[in-house]
Amino acid sequence: MEYNAKTIEKKWQEYWNQNESFEPSEDFTKEKKYILSMFPFPSGRLHMGHVRNYSISDAFARYHRQQGKNVLHPIGFDSFGMPAENAAIKNGSHPKNWTYDNIDYMKNEFYSLGFSFSRKREFATSDELYTKFEQGFIIDMYNKGLLYREKGMLNWCPHDQTVLANEQVVDGCCWRCDTPIVKKEMNQYYFKITAYADELLNDLKKLEGGWPKQVLTMQENWIGKSNGLAFDLHFDEASQAKLSHIFECFDVFTTRPDTIYGVSYTALAPEHEIVSYMIENKLLDADVVAKIETMKNTSSIERQKEKSGVSLGLHVTHPLTGEKIPVWVANFVLMDYGSGAVMAVPAHDERDYDFAKKYDLPVKPVIRPFKTEHDFSKSAFTEVGELINSGEFTGMNSQEAQGKIIAVFEKKGLGKKTTNYKLKDWGVSRQRYWGAPIPFIHCEACGLVMEKKENLPVALPDDVEITGEGNPLEKHPTWKHCKCPECGKDAVRETDTMDTFVESSWYFLRFCASPKNWEKEAFSPEQIKYWMHQKGHEGVDHYIGGIEHAILHLLYARFFTKVFRDLGYIDLDEPFEKLLTQGMVLKDGAKMSKSKGNTVDPDAIIEKYGADTARLFILFAAPPTQELEWNDSAVEGAYKFIKRFFERSANVFTCNEKPEINHADLSKEEKFARKKVYEALKRAEDVYNERYTFNTMIAGVMEAMNALNAQKNADVWTEGYWILSSIMEPVIPHTCHEISEQYFKLNNLAPQETVEEVFVEESISLGVSLNGKKRGEIEVAADADKETIIAAAKENIAKWLEGKEIVKEIFVPKKLVNIVVKG
């Protein structure tokens, strides 16, 4: 048979579509598998990173279908977001039209690659039905106290003209466009994710073994739990007078109470309310104010690099010694952690030390090394040591003294033991058009009011002007004007839309809705119980996506799962049982990107070689968790292998079941071929269930093909193809379906049983060495005794033994014989 990828792939894609081959059954008595890839943003075209992600998930899905399991393998589109608005500005198109045109195009690309997605459970997060359900959840979260609105200093992206959550600021820049963020004070809606900080941290233990350690560590560090001492620093009388007695003190938190006697200055964040008060009331010189404003408008990452600050001319009193301590503003102090104020101990903190040296502030050592000396004129000492200059605690081990110092603070009512978190509440307001509207209304009489659920969804207006300046919903002439649901008076809709990470925080649950109830419910308790609970496991069985989502999406999805549990929607603690983070696809050593000009168009690969070639290359080139370097010649090699695999099926005869073979009657080459085929089968079972290293499985199939080609037994060929086309179907499905239909009536696309007799060795090969140098090789019966083997070895190298005295005979079972001689 001649291999024609286009004809074969078109035929089977039409067959799968017409037969609804990939729709999950609603027979809940069957064993299930829920396989999910992180869904894409509809940017317009697939890239090779998409192809890799979905080739991995599709291999899992197809394998488990073959095993007779009920498989849910859905796809959707994360379709709200900034790129649609940016495209609208650039191309003069409407975000909605741009989005749904791209979805249509990408769906066709998915089908052309043979991905076995359910079509009946497909959706986009910008669908009004999805918005309707989501807005209902938002109202319930508000009623539960998990969503609130307040004014704060927020991360503002000047380019995208919107607020960002802390998690969306990467190295001080917008995660989406790389523009340095600035701080801006405005009202914002927040999810109270901090209420779940301990549970999010503790439940990471449940994910061990199923999630990569790196991801668990990243989440643990992001939550950032730390124990320490919280206390107030009180202003002296002169400072209180200067502040018109508006402020008596400010609170600080430290994880190092053992250094309390070494405090030589304190520092406030530029955004601290005391600093704002002093600026507003003209208590600071113009040049000082200018320096503070510069700090505010510098990204948090940049603020950590070059230390800078200004004195406020204020003093606080040390809580234990009564000593006066100067108050500064420092750029390295952030409002995002603690209270936006720190006690500074230059002698024992490198950051505090650098600042003190720059501004000639005192360095007071209060800990010294146990056995050596430390030069405090050159650096801070940050290790455990012996307390000095620390009152009643002098001489104590600094680590052991921490608890005792906290106890003194608590006894005297000066402070208390406290736990702090790096994690802050998730700000979800976005000042953009293309997002889910927040279903709240502002009424002068009633305040903040929720829309009634029967009026949902609050849908976006289509007639908007997208200019990139400001929020189009705010400028719309009619959309925001409405009646208050409580009192009926004129009111105004909330014009902020939700962070698009809200949509991706629960989409995996939406797939657990029966198509027949799609319009009525976001997801079904019965379907959730089936698809996300079985045999002691919970959550999506296999979740595949990039490690770049380790904090943002995965943390938010975990939070939403716990919230939905507490709202009574579901009975789950965690959303994903097993997580596979695939590596990036590189070209010329760099991540593929349009800006670098190093992208590879999947459509071009399909056009030239076929979808199966793209799939085979992407799974064979590297293990899924590692980076993959694009290689044109390897793509060509993948195509040649498939062509050879297809055309050599001509050696197979038609049958409805696997041939019965008498192994004992086979030749050495025939036996070896069967062994390699069944080795490939064993490897496949291991790869699909445990290791996921598809490259090793494919290599095993290639070895088996070479072994089959070295013999001519039609039974062995047929058995070989019965098995190999089965285990390769998840990788190159079109080719394998064509072979299977031609010869096996698709009967082999089912569970395969290993025949153990093929692994029984009748003979073994051993190397024969003389004084450690290999001189020959022998083949002996697998059960031959030592004497027989040594005799055969001597005979094999007889010419090397002439005239020599044998002094030792060494036999290493199943490996070698070494004859030691002299003379």
CSV table of N, CA and C in Angstrom, one decimal, residues 178-246:
chain,number,residue,atom,x,y,z
A,178,ASP,N,4.8,43.1,29.3
A,178,ASP,CA,6.1,43.5,29.8
A,178,ASP,C,6.3,44.9,30.1
A,179,THR,N,5.2,45.7,30.2
A,179,THR,CA,5.3,47.1,30.6
A,179,THR,C,5.5,47.2,32.1
A,180,PRO,N,6.5,48.1,32.6
A,180,PRO,CA,6.7,48.3,34.0
A,180,PRO,C,5.4,48.8,34.6
A,181,ILE,N,5.0,48.2,35.7
A,181,ILE,CA,3.7,48.6,36.4
A,181,ILE,C,4.0,49.8,37.3
A,182,VAL,N,3.0,50.6,37.6
A,182,VAL,CA,3.1,51.7,38.6
A,182,VAL,C,2.0,51.4,39.6
A,183,LYS,N,2.0,52.1,40.7
A,183,LYS,CA,1.0,52.0,41.7
A,183,LYS,C,0.0,53.1,41.5
A,184,LYS,N,-1.3,52.7,41.7
A,184,LYS,CA,-2.4,53.7,41.5
A,184,LYS,C,-3.5,53.4,42.5
A,185,GLU,N,-4.0,54.4,43.2
A,185,GLU,CA,-5.0,54.2,44.2
A,185,GLU,C,-6.4,54.3,43.5
A,186,MET,N,-7.2,53.2,43.8
A,186,MET,CA,-8.5,53.2,43.2
A,186,MET,C,-9.3,52.0,43.9
A,187,ASN,N,-10.6,52.1,43.7
A,187,ASN,CA,-11.5,51.0,44.2
A,187,ASN,C,-11.2,49.7,43.4
A,188,GLN,N,-11.3,48.6,44.1
A,188,GLN,CA,-11.1,47.3,43.5
A,188,GLN,C,-11.9,46.3,44.2
A,189,TYR,N,-12.3,45.2,43.5
A,189,TYR,CA,-12.9,44.1,44.0
A,189,TYR,C,-11.9,43.0,44.3
A,190,TYR,N,-12.0,42.3,45.5
A,190,TYR,CA,-11.0,41.3,45.9
A,190,TYR,C,-11.7,40.0,46.2
A,191,PHE,N,-11.1,38.9,45.8
A,191,PHE,CA,-11.5,37.6,46.3
A,191,PHE,C,-10.6,37.4,47.6
A,192,LYS,N,-11.3,36.9,48.6
A,192,LYS,CA,-10.6,36.7,49.9
A,192,LYS,C,-9.8,35.4,49.9
A,193,ILE,N,-8.8,35.3,49.0
A,193,ILE,CA,-8.0,34.0,48.9
A,193,ILE,C,-7.2,33.8,50.2
A,194,THR,N,-6.9,34.9,50.9
A,194,THR,CA,-6.1,34.7,52.1
A,194,THR,C,-6.8,33.9,53.2
A,195,ALA,N,-8.2,33.9,53.1
A,195,ALA,CA,-8.9,33.1,54.1
A,195,ALA,C,-8.6,31.6,53.9
A,196,TYR,N,-8.1,31.2,52.7
A,196,TYR,CA,-7.7,29.8,52.5
A,196,TYR,C,-6.2,29.6,52.4
A,197,ALA,N,-5.5,30.5,52.9
A,197,ALA,CA,-4.0,30.4,52.8
A,197,ALA,C,-3.5,29.1,53.5
A,198,ASP,N,-3.9,28.9,54.7
A,198,ASP,CA,-3.4,27.7,55.4
A,198,ASP,C,-3.8,26.4,54.7
A,199,GLU,N,-5.1,26.3,54.2
A,199,GLU,CA,-5.5,25.1,53.5
A,199,GLU,C,-4.8,24.9,52.2
A,200,LEU,N,-4.7,26.0,51.5
A,200,LEU,CA,-3.9,26.0,50.2
A,200,LEU,C,-2.5,25.5,50.4
A,201,LEU,N,-1.9,25.9,51.5
A,201,LEU,CA,-0.6,25.4,51.9
A,201,LEU,C,-0.5,24.0,52.3
A,202,ASN,N,-1.4,23.6,53.3
A,202,ASN,CA,-1.4,22.3,53.9
A,202,ASN,C,-1.8,21.2,52.9
A,203,ASP,N,-2.7,21.6,52.0
A,203,ASP,CA,-3.2,20.5,51.0
A,203,ASP,C,-2.2,20.3,49.9
A,204,LEU,N,-1.1,21.0,49.9
A,204,LEU,CA,0.0,20.7,48.9
A,204,LEU,C,0.5,19.3,49.2
A,205,LYS,N,0.4,18.8,50.4
A,205,LYS,CA,0.9,17.5,50.8
A,205,LYS,C,0.0,16.4,50.0
A,206,LYS,N,-1.3,16.7,49.8
A,206,LYS,CA,-2.1,15.8,49.1
A,206,LYS,C,-1.7,15.6,47.7
A,207,LEU,N,-1.0,16.6,47.1
A,207,LEU,CA,-0.7,16.5,45.7
A,207,LEU,C,0.7,15.9,45.5
A,208,GLU,N,1.4,15.6,46.5
A,208,GLU,CA,2.8,15.1,46.4
A,208,GLU,C,2.7,13.7,45.7
A,209,GLY,N,3.5,13.5,44.7
A,209,GLY,CA,3.5,12.3,43.9
A,209,GLY,C,2.7,12.4,42.6
A,210,GLY,N,1.7,13.3,42.6
A,210,GLY,CA,0.9,13.6,41.4
A,210,GLY,C,1.3,14.8,40.7
A,211,TRP,N,1.8,15.8,41.4
A,211,TRP,CA,2.3,17.1,40.9
A,211,TRP,C,3.8,17.2,40.9
A,212,PRO,N,4.4,17.9,40.0
A,212,PRO,CA,5.8,18.1,40.0
A,212,PRO,C,6.3,18.8,41.3
A,213,LYS,N,7.4,18.4,41.9
A,213,LYS,CA,7.9,19.0,43.1
A,213,LYS,C,8.1,20.5,42.9
A,214,GLN,N,8.6,20.9,41.7
A,214,GLN,CA,8.9,22.3,41.4
A,214,GLN,C,7.6,23.1,41.6
A,215,VAL,N,6.5,22.6,41.1
A,215,VAL,CA,5.2,23.4,41.2
A,215,VAL,C,4.8,23.5,42.6
A,216,LEU,N,4.9,22.5,43.4
A,216,LEU,CA,4.5,22.5,44.8
A,216,LEU,C,5.4,23.5,45.5
A,217,THR,N,6.6,23.5,45.2
A,217,THR,CA,7.6,24.5,45.9
A,217,THR,C,7.2,25.9,45.5
A,218,MET,N,6.9,26.1,44.3
A,218,MET,CA,6.6,27.5,43.8
A,218,MET,C,5.3,28.0,44.5
A,219,GLN,N,4.3,27.1,44.7
A,219,GLN,CA,3.1,27.5,45.4
A,219,GLN,C,3.4,27.8,46.8
A,220,GLU,N,4.1,26.9,47.4
A,220,GLU,CA,4.5,27.1,48.9
A,220,GLU,C,5.2,28.4,49.1
A,221,ASN,N,6.1,28.8,48.2
A,221,ASN,CA,6.9,30.0,48.4
A,221,ASN,C,6.0,31.2,48.1
A,222,TRP,N,5.0,31.1,47.2
A,222,TRP,CA,4.2,32.2,46.9
A,222,TRP,C,3.2,32.5,48.0
A,223,ILE,N,2.7,31.4,48.6
A,223,ILE,CA,1.8,31.6,49.8
A,223,ILE,C,2.6,32.3,50.9
A,224,GLY,N,3.9,31.8,51.1
A,224,GLY,CA,4.9,32.5,51.9
A,224,GLY,C,4.5,32.6,53.4
A,225,LYS,N,4.2,31.6,54.0
A,225,LYS,CA,3.8,31.6,55.4
A,225,LYS,C,5.1,31.8,56.3
A,226,SER,N,5.0,32.8,57.2
A,226,SER,CA,6.1,33.0,58.1
A,226,SER,C,5.6,33.4,59.5
A,227,ASN,N,6.3,32.9,60.5
A,227,ASN,CA,5.9,33.2,61.9
A,227,ASN,C,6.9,34.2,62.5
A,228,GLY,N,6.3,35.1,63.4
A,228,GLY,CA,7.2,36.1,63.9
A,228,GLY,C,6.5,36.9,65.0
A,229,LEU,N,7.0,38.1,65.2
A,229,LEU,CA,6.4,39.0,66.2
A,229,LEU,C,5.8,40.2,65.6
A,230,ALA,N,4.6,40.6,66.0
A,230,ALA,CA,4.0,41.8,65.5
A,230,ALA,C,3.9,42.7,66.8
A,231,PHE,N,4.3,44.0,66.6
A,231,PHE,CA,4.2,45.0,67.7
A,231,PHE,C,4.1,46.4,67.1
A,232,ASP,N,3.7,47.3,68.0
A,232,ASP,CA,3.6,48.7,67.6
A,232,ASP,C,4.8,49.5,68.0
A,233,LEU,N,5.2,50.4,67.1
A,233,LEU,CA,6.2,51.4,67.4
A,233,LEU,C,5.6,52.7,67.6
A,234,HIS,N,5.7,53.2,68.8
A,234,HIS,CA,5.0,54.5,69.2
A,234,HIS,C,5.9,55.7,68.9
A,235,PHE,N,5.2,56.7,68.3
A,235,PHE,CA,5.9,58.0,68.1
A,235,PHE,C,6.3,58.7,69.4
A,236,ASP,N,7.4,59.4,69.4
A,236,ASP,CA,7.7,60.2,70.6
A,236,ASP,C,6.8,61.4,70.6
A,237,GLU,N,6.8,62.2,71.6
A,237,GLU,CA,5.8,63.3,71.7
A,237,GLU,C,6.0,64.4,70.6
A,238,ALA,N,7.2,64.7,70.3
A,238,ALA,CA,7.4,65.7,69.2
A,238,ALA,C,6.9,65.2,67.9
A,239,SER,N,7.0,63.9,67.6
A,239,SER,CA,6.5,63.4,66.3
A,239,SER,C,5.0,63.4,66.3
A,240,GLN,N,4.4,63.0,67.4
A,240,GLN,CA,3.0,63.0,67.5
A,240,GLN,C,2.4,64.4,67.3
A,241,ALA,N,3.1,65.4,67.9
A,241,ALA,CA,2.6,66.7,67.7
A,241,ALA,C,2.8,67.2,66.2
A,242,LYS,N,3.8,66.7,65.6
A,242,LYS,CA,4.1,67.1,64.2
A,242,LYS,C,2.9,66.5,63.3
A,243,LEU,N,2.5,65.3,63.7
A,243,LEU,CA,1.4,64.6,63.0
A,243,LEU,C,0.0,65.0,63.5
A,244,SER,N,-0.1,66.1,64.3
A,244,SER,CA,-1.3,66.6,64.9
A,244,SER,C,-2.1,65.5,65.6
A,245,HIS,N,-1.3,64.6,66.2
A,245,HIS,CA,-1.9,63.5,67.1
A,245,HIS,C,-2.9,62.7,66.3
A,246,ILE,N,-2.8,62.7,65.0
A,246,ILE,CA,-3.6,61.8,64.1
A,246,ILE,C,-3.1,60.3,64.3
